[in-house]
mmCIF file of C-alpha atoms in Angstrom:
data_model
loop_
_atom_site.group_PDB
_atom_site.id
_atom_site.type_symbol
_atom_site.label_atom_id
_atom_site.label_comp_id
_atom_site.label_asym_id
_atom_site.label_seq_id
_atom_site.Cartn_x
_atom_site.Cartn_y
_atom_site.Cartn_z
ATOM 1 C CA UNK A 1 120.804 86.776 113.546
ATOM 2 C CA UNK A 2 117.045 86.265 113.838
ATOM 3 C CA UNK A 3 116.450 88.972 111.231
ATOM 4 C CA UNK A 4 118.969 87.407 108.839
ATOM 5 C CA UNK A 5 117.323 83.984 109.082
ATOM 6 C CA UNK A 6 113.878 85.515 108.671
ATOM 7 C CA UNK A 7 114.952 87.375 105.550
ATOM 8 C CA UNK A 8 116.557 84.230 104.133
ATOM 9 C CA UNK A 9 113.415 82.154 104.690
ATOM 10 C CA UNK A 10 111.226 84.850 103.155
ATOM 11 C CA UNK A 11 113.301 84.775 99.984
ATOM 12 C CA UNK A 12 113.593 80.996 99.774
ATOM 13 C CA UNK A 13 110.064 79.942 100.772
ATOM 14 C CA UNK A 14 108.624 77.526 98.221
ATOM 15 C CA UNK A 15 106.982 74.672 100.127
ATOM 16 C CA UNK A 16 103.370 75.214 101.290
ATOM 17 C CA UNK A 17 104.314 75.376 104.958
ATOM 18 C CA UNK A 18 107.068 77.887 104.284
ATOM 19 C CA UNK A 19 104.795 80.053 102.146
ATOM 20 C CA UNK A 20 102.122 79.993 104.855
ATOM 21 C CA UNK A 21 104.771 81.099 107.370
ATOM 22 C CA UNK A 22 105.685 84.078 105.195
ATOM 23 C CA UNK A 23 102.022 84.957 104.671
ATOM 24 C CA UNK A 24 101.637 84.848 108.433
ATOM 25 C CA UNK A 25 104.096 87.704 108.771
ATOM 26 C CA UNK A 26 101.541 89.880 106.978
ATOM 27 C CA UNK A 27 98.386 88.749 108.793
ATOM 28 C CA UNK A 28 100.265 88.461 112.108
ATOM 29 C CA UNK A 29 99.613 84.750 112.537
ATOM 30 C CA UNK A 30 103.379 84.168 112.420
ATOM 31 C CA UNK A 31 104.923 85.453 115.635
ATOM 32 C CA UNK A 32 108.549 85.319 116.700
ATOM 33 C CA UNK A 33 109.659 86.563 120.086
ATOM 34 C CA UNK A 34 111.884 89.581 119.637
ATOM 35 C CA UNK A 35 111.213 90.061 115.910
ATOM 36 C CA UNK A 36 109.755 93.404 114.917
ATOM 37 C CA UNK A 37 107.876 92.851 111.668
ATOM 38 C CA UNK A 38 108.452 96.336 110.334
ATOM 39 C CA UNK A 39 107.543 97.761 106.949
ATOM 40 C CA UNK A 40 110.794 96.536 105.387
ATOM 41 C CA UNK A 41 110.059 92.927 106.372
ATOM 42 C CA UNK A 42 106.478 93.270 105.214
ATOM 43 C CA UNK A 43 107.497 94.504 101.761
ATOM 44 C CA UNK A 44 110.134 91.784 101.554
ATOM 45 C CA UNK A 45 107.400 89.236 102.249
ATOM 46 C CA UNK A 46 105.047 90.780 99.675
ATOM 47 C CA UNK A 47 107.765 90.817 97.023
ATOM 48 C CA UNK A 48 108.752 87.219 97.717
ATOM 49 C CA UNK A 49 105.145 86.058 97.613
ATOM 50 C CA UNK A 50 104.585 87.963 94.372
ATOM 51 C CA UNK A 51 107.606 86.234 92.847
ATOM 52 C CA UNK A 52 106.068 82.774 93.352
ATOM 53 C CA UNK A 53 102.559 83.853 92.362
ATOM 54 C CA UNK A 54 101.229 83.908 95.930
ATOM 55 C CA UNK A 55 100.530 87.651 96.080
ATOM 56 C CA UNK A 56 97.846 89.143 93.858
ATOM 57 C CA UNK A 57 97.034 92.768 93.128
ATOM 58 C CA UNK A 58 94.682 92.922 96.103
ATOM 59 C CA UNK A 59 97.427 91.978 98.555
ATOM 60 C CA UNK A 60 99.911 94.403 96.997
ATOM 61 C CA UNK A 61 97.329 97.209 97.052
ATOM 62 C CA UNK A 62 96.504 96.489 100.688
ATOM 63 C CA UNK A 63 100.164 96.761 101.651
ATOM 64 C CA UNK A 64 100.505 99.980 99.682
ATOM 65 C CA UNK A 65 97.558 101.368 101.623
ATOM 66 C CA UNK A 66 99.508 100.673 104.809
ATOM 67 C CA UNK A 67 102.584 102.403 103.401
ATOM 68 C CA UNK A 68 101.521 105.087 100.902
ATOM 69 C CA UNK A 69 104.990 106.673 100.818
ATOM 70 C CA UNK A 70 107.264 107.083 97.806
ATOM 71 C CA UNK A 71 109.213 104.078 99.027
ATOM 72 C CA UNK A 72 105.981 102.118 99.387
ATOM 73 C CA UNK A 73 104.920 102.970 95.860
ATOM 74 C CA UNK A 74 108.264 101.781 94.523
ATOM 75 C CA UNK A 75 108.035 98.574 96.567
ATOM 76 C CA UNK A 76 104.541 97.920 95.234
ATOM 77 C CA UNK A 77 105.688 98.504 91.646
ATOM 78 C CA UNK A 78 108.581 96.109 92.162
ATOM 79 C CA UNK A 79 106.234 93.451 93.561
ATOM 80 C CA UNK A 80 103.853 93.828 90.619
ATOM 81 C CA UNK A 81 106.755 93.374 88.208
ATOM 82 C CA UNK A 82 107.915 90.284 90.102
ATOM 83 C CA UNK A 83 104.721 88.311 89.469
ATOM 84 C CA UNK A 84 105.216 85.299 87.138
ATOM 85 C CA UNK A 85 102.555 86.493 84.707
ATOM 86 C CA UNK A 86 103.090 87.479 81.055
ATOM 87 C CA UNK A 87 100.900 90.554 81.524
ATOM 88 C CA UNK A 88 102.863 91.630 84.592
ATOM 89 C CA UNK A 89 106.126 91.385 82.669
ATOM 90 C CA UNK A 90 104.655 93.242 79.694
ATOM 91 C CA UNK A 91 103.436 96.069 81.936
ATOM 92 C CA UNK A 92 106.819 96.294 83.638
ATOM 93 C CA UNK A 93 108.656 96.334 80.312
ATOM 94 C CA UNK A 94 106.447 99.116 78.987
ATOM 95 C CA UNK A 95 106.990 101.131 82.161
ATOM 96 C CA UNK A 96 110.778 100.801 82.092
ATOM 97 C CA UNK A 97 111.065 101.649 78.397
ATOM 98 C CA UNK A 98 108.518 104.459 78.454
ATOM 99 C CA UNK A 99 108.858 108.125 79.330
ATOM 100 C CA UNK A 100 106.196 108.609 82.004
ATOM 101 C CA UNK A 101 107.943 107.427 85.182
ATOM 102 C CA UNK A 102 110.809 108.739 87.252
ATOM 103 C CA UNK A 103 114.213 107.087 87.133
ATOM 104 C CA UNK A 104 113.782 105.883 90.727
ATOM 105 C CA UNK A 105 110.501 104.187 89.855
ATOM 106 C CA UNK A 106 112.001 102.586 86.748
ATOM 107 C CA UNK A 107 114.830 101.207 88.852
ATOM 108 C CA UNK A 108 112.341 99.695 91.284
ATOM 109 C CA UNK A 109 110.360 98.056 88.491
ATOM 110 C CA UNK A 110 113.524 96.749 86.817
ATOM 111 C CA UNK A 111 114.557 95.312 90.161
ATOM 112 C CA UNK A 112 111.345 93.304 90.310
ATOM 113 C CA UNK A 113 111.310 92.278 86.660
ATOM 114 C CA UNK A 114 114.037 89.628 86.749
ATOM 115 C CA UNK A 115 113.348 86.670 89.012
ATOM 116 C CA UNK A 116 114.733 83.106 89.124
ATOM 117 C CA UNK A 117 112.417 80.355 87.920
ATOM 118 C CA UNK A 118 110.665 82.736 85.513
ATOM 119 C CA UNK A 119 112.571 81.936 82.319
ATOM 120 C CA UNK A 120 109.361 81.124 80.445
ATOM 121 C CA UNK A 121 107.962 84.612 81.088
ATOM 122 C CA UNK A 122 111.273 86.446 80.661
ATOM 123 C CA UNK A 123 112.351 84.736 77.440
ATOM 124 C CA UNK A 124 109.863 86.863 75.501
ATOM 125 C CA UNK A 125 111.941 89.959 76.326
ATOM 126 C CA UNK A 126 115.370 88.742 75.236
ATOM 127 C CA UNK A 127 115.096 89.910 71.633
ATOM 128 C CA UNK A 128 113.292 93.161 72.527
ATOM 129 C CA UNK A 129 116.110 93.976 74.962
ATOM 130 C CA UNK A 130 118.727 93.888 72.245
ATOM 131 C CA UNK A 131 116.471 95.667 69.775
ATOM 132 C CA UNK A 132 115.984 98.538 72.214
ATOM 133 C CA UNK A 133 119.621 98.858 73.298
ATOM 134 C CA UNK A 134 120.781 101.489 70.842
ATOM 135 C CA UNK A 135 117.488 103.411 70.485
ATOM 136 C CA UNK A 136 117.321 103.858 74.260
ATOM 137 C CA UNK A 137 121.014 104.698 74.459
ATOM 138 C CA UNK A 138 120.558 107.419 71.856
ATOM 139 C CA UNK A 139 117.285 108.804 73.238
ATOM 140 C CA UNK A 140 117.872 108.874 77.013
ATOM 141 C CA UNK A 141 120.282 110.698 79.286
ATOM 142 C CA UNK A 142 123.287 108.522 80.047
ATOM 143 C CA UNK A 143 122.238 107.602 83.597
ATOM 144 C CA UNK A 144 118.872 106.256 82.466
ATOM 145 C CA UNK A 145 120.244 104.666 79.287
ATOM 146 C CA UNK A 146 123.018 102.845 81.128
ATOM 147 C CA UNK A 147 120.524 101.809 83.794
ATOM 148 C CA UNK A 148 118.441 100.110 81.115
ATOM 149 C CA UNK A 149 121.461 98.400 79.558
ATOM 150 C CA UNK A 150 122.521 96.989 82.923
ATOM 151 C CA UNK A 151 119.267 96.263 84.708
ATOM 152 C CA UNK A 152 117.242 94.807 81.840
ATOM 153 C CA UNK A 153 119.869 92.409 80.499
ATOM 154 C CA UNK A 154 118.203 88.949 80.422
ATOM 155 C CA UNK A 155 120.458 87.445 83.078
ATOM 156 C CA UNK A 156 117.731 85.156 84.418
ATOM 157 C CA UNK A 157 117.334 83.479 81.034
ATOM 158 C CA UNK A 158 120.343 81.237 81.592
ATOM 159 C CA UNK A 159 120.867 79.780 78.128
ATOM 160 C CA UNK A 160 123.651 79.535 75.596
ATOM 161 C CA UNK A 161 121.360 81.323 73.150
ATOM 162 C CA UNK A 162 121.525 84.513 75.221
ATOM 163 C CA UNK A 163 125.327 84.227 75.398
ATOM 164 C CA UNK A 164 125.498 83.819 71.625
ATOM 165 C CA UNK A 165 123.111 86.693 71.007
ATOM 166 C CA UNK A 166 125.235 88.888 73.246
ATOM 167 C CA UNK A 167 128.321 87.878 71.242
ATOM 168 C CA UNK A 168 126.547 88.870 68.042
ATOM 169 C CA UNK A 169 125.899 92.323 69.446
ATOM 170 C CA UNK A 170 129.426 92.644 70.810
ATOM 171 C CA UNK A 171 130.652 92.105 67.260
ATOM 172 C CA UNK A 172 128.980 95.389 66.319
ATOM 173 C CA UNK A 173 130.305 98.907 66.667
ATOM 174 C CA UNK A 174 128.857 99.783 70.087
ATOM 175 C CA UNK A 175 129.395 102.729 72.412
ATOM 176 C CA UNK A 176 132.069 101.928 74.995
ATOM 177 C CA UNK A 177 129.770 101.913 78.072
ATOM 178 C CA UNK A 178 127.270 99.631 76.319
ATOM 179 C CA UNK A 179 129.992 97.193 75.296
ATOM 180 C CA UNK A 180 131.473 97.118 78.802
ATOM 181 C CA UNK A 181 128.094 96.521 80.410
ATOM 182 C CA UNK A 182 127.248 93.710 77.990
ATOM 183 C CA UNK A 183 130.584 92.023 78.642
ATOM 184 C CA UNK A 184 130.104 92.194 82.413
ATOM 185 C CA UNK A 185 126.541 90.867 82.208
ATOM 186 C CA UNK A 186 127.568 88.107 79.815
ATOM 187 C CA UNK A 187 130.371 87.032 82.167
ATOM 188 C CA UNK A 188 127.853 86.573 84.977
ATOM 189 C CA UNK A 189 125.578 84.598 82.671
ATOM 190 C CA UNK A 190 128.465 82.341 81.626
ATOM 191 C CA UNK A 191 129.241 81.649 85.294
ATOM 192 C CA UNK A 192 125.608 80.711 85.872
ATOM 193 C CA UNK A 193 125.727 78.329 82.896
ATOM 194 C CA UNK A 194 128.896 76.683 84.224
ATOM 195 C CA UNK A 195 127.294 76.293 87.647
ATOM 196 C CA UNK A 196 124.241 74.631 86.101
ATOM 197 C CA UNK A 197 126.419 72.272 84.105
ATOM 198 C CA UNK A 198 128.407 71.365 87.232
ATOM 199 C CA UNK A 199 125.235 70.593 89.190
ATOM 200 C CA UNK A 200 123.549 68.582 86.450
#
């Protein structure tokens, strides 16, 4: 139960006191009896701090030095992609759409790319996503191509414009797996729009 609450607070920390608490997990100023701040909690804290702009490259690099494993490298790449910076998003996009990295690394970066409260940074990649759909589908093996279609859909840009753009592409002659993935992603986006409307 303690671990569940810790993980929840790490992900939700926004107020200065909460952010300081999460930072304390890394510098050991935050101490909870019975809680083992293992490498998984540390990377969770780094990723969450990166998402709100409270973790710079120096902090991410320091954590990677503590955990220079394959898993650590993927966690660091995910944290870099999570930063609310246009250059961080551009670097992540180039990495996911390029040919240099492994599929596991691309998945990690894609996992960090989309974050709530980053619509301003992510909106720049809505049109490029749709423009790259078919070229990537045709050029990559199916596992990687379908991974791009699913993981890079702009689901954090919760706007009617993205729904309409998806409809425009669904009106085209698309491969079956691409069409199915777009429909599923669009359904989730529509639910998010309805939730926003209900809460407004």
